[in-house]
Tab-separated table of C-alpha atoms in Angstrom:
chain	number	residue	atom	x	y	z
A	1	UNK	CA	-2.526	-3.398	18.408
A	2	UNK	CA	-5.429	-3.777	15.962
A	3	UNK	CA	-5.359	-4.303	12.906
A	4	UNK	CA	-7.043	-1.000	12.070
A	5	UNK	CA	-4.645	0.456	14.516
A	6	UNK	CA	-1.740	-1.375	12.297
A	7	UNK	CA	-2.991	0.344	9.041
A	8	UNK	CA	-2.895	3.273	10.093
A	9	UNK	CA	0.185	3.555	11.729
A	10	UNK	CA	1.701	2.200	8.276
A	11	UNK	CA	-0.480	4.786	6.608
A	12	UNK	CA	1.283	7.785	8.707
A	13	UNK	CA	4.851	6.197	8.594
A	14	UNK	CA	7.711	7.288	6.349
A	15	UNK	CA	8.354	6.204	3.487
A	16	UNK	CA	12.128	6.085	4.592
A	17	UNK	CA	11.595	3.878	7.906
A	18	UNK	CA	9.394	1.536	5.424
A	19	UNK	CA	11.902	1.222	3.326
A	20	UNK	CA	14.246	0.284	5.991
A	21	UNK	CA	12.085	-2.176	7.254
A	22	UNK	CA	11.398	-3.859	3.833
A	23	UNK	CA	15.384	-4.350	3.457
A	24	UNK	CA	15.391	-5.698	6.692
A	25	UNK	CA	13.025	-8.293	6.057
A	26	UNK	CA	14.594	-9.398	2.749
A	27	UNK	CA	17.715	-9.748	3.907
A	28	UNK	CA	16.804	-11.598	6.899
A	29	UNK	CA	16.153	-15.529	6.876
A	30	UNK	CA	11.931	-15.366	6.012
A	31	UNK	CA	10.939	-17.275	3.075
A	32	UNK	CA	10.142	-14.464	1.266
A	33	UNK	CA	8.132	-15.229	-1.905
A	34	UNK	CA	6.672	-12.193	-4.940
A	35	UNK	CA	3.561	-13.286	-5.893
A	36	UNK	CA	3.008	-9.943	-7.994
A	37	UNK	CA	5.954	-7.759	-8.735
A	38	UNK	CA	5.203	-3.887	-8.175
A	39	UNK	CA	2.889	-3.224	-11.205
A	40	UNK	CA	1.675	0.308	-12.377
A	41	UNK	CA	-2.422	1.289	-12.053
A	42	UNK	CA	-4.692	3.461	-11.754
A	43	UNK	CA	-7.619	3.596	-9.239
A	44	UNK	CA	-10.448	6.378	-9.446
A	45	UNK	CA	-10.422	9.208	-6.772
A	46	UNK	CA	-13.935	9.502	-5.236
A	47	UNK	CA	-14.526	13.085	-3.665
A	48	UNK	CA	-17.436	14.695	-1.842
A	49	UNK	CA	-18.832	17.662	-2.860
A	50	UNK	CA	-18.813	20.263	0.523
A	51	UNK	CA	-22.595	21.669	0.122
A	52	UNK	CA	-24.936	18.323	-0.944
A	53	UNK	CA	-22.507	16.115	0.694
A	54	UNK	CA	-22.358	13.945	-2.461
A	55	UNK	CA	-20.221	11.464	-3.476
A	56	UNK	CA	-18.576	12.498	-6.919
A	57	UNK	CA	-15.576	10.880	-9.112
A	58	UNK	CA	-13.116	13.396	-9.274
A	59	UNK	CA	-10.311	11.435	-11.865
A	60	UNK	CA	-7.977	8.823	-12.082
A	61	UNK	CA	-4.738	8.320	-10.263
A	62	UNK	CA	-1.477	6.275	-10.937
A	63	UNK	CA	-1.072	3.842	-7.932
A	64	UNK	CA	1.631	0.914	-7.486
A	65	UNK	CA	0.890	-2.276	-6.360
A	66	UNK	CA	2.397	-5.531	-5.246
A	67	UNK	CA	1.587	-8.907	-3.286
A	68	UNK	CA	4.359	-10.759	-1.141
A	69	UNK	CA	4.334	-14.104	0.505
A	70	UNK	CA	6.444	-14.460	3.774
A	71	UNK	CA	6.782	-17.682	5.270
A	72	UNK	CA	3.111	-18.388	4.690
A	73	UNK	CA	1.595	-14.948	5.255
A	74	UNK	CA	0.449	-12.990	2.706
A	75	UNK	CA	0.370	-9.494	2.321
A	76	UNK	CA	-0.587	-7.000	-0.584
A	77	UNK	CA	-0.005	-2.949	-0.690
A	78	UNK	CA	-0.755	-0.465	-3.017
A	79	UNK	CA	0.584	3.017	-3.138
A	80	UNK	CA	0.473	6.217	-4.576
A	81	UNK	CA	2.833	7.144	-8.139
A	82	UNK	CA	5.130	4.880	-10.059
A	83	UNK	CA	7.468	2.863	-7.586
């Protein structure tokens, strides 16, 4: 699998079986290191308009984001809403 193929699949998973997952790998035996704890933001939504096909900013939207380390590898995710 890809890594596009990866993203995705995250993208369409839910947020339950992530969840899961996450609790599995902190409780396991990976050196598991936060580099950023899960901080509030806001990132603009870009929309395009149906007729011109243009790209317009349609507003602002609260995301969540935060940056791991496990046993060497990185890793960074961002979400939609206050987590």
């Amino acid at each position: 699998m890809d890594r596009n193929a990866r993203f995705e699949a995250i993208a369409d998973c839910d947020e339950a079986v992530l969840t899961g997952l996450a609790e599995r790998v902190l409780a396991s035996s990976a050196a598991v290191t936060v580099v950023r704890e899960p901080t509030p933001g806001m990132l603009m939504l870009r929309a395009r308009e149906s007729a011109g096909r243009s790209v317009f900013n349609l507003g602002e939207v609260t995301v969540t984001e935060a940056e791991v380390e496990i046993d060497g590898h990185r890793g960074y995710a961002m979400t939609t809403g206050l987590r």
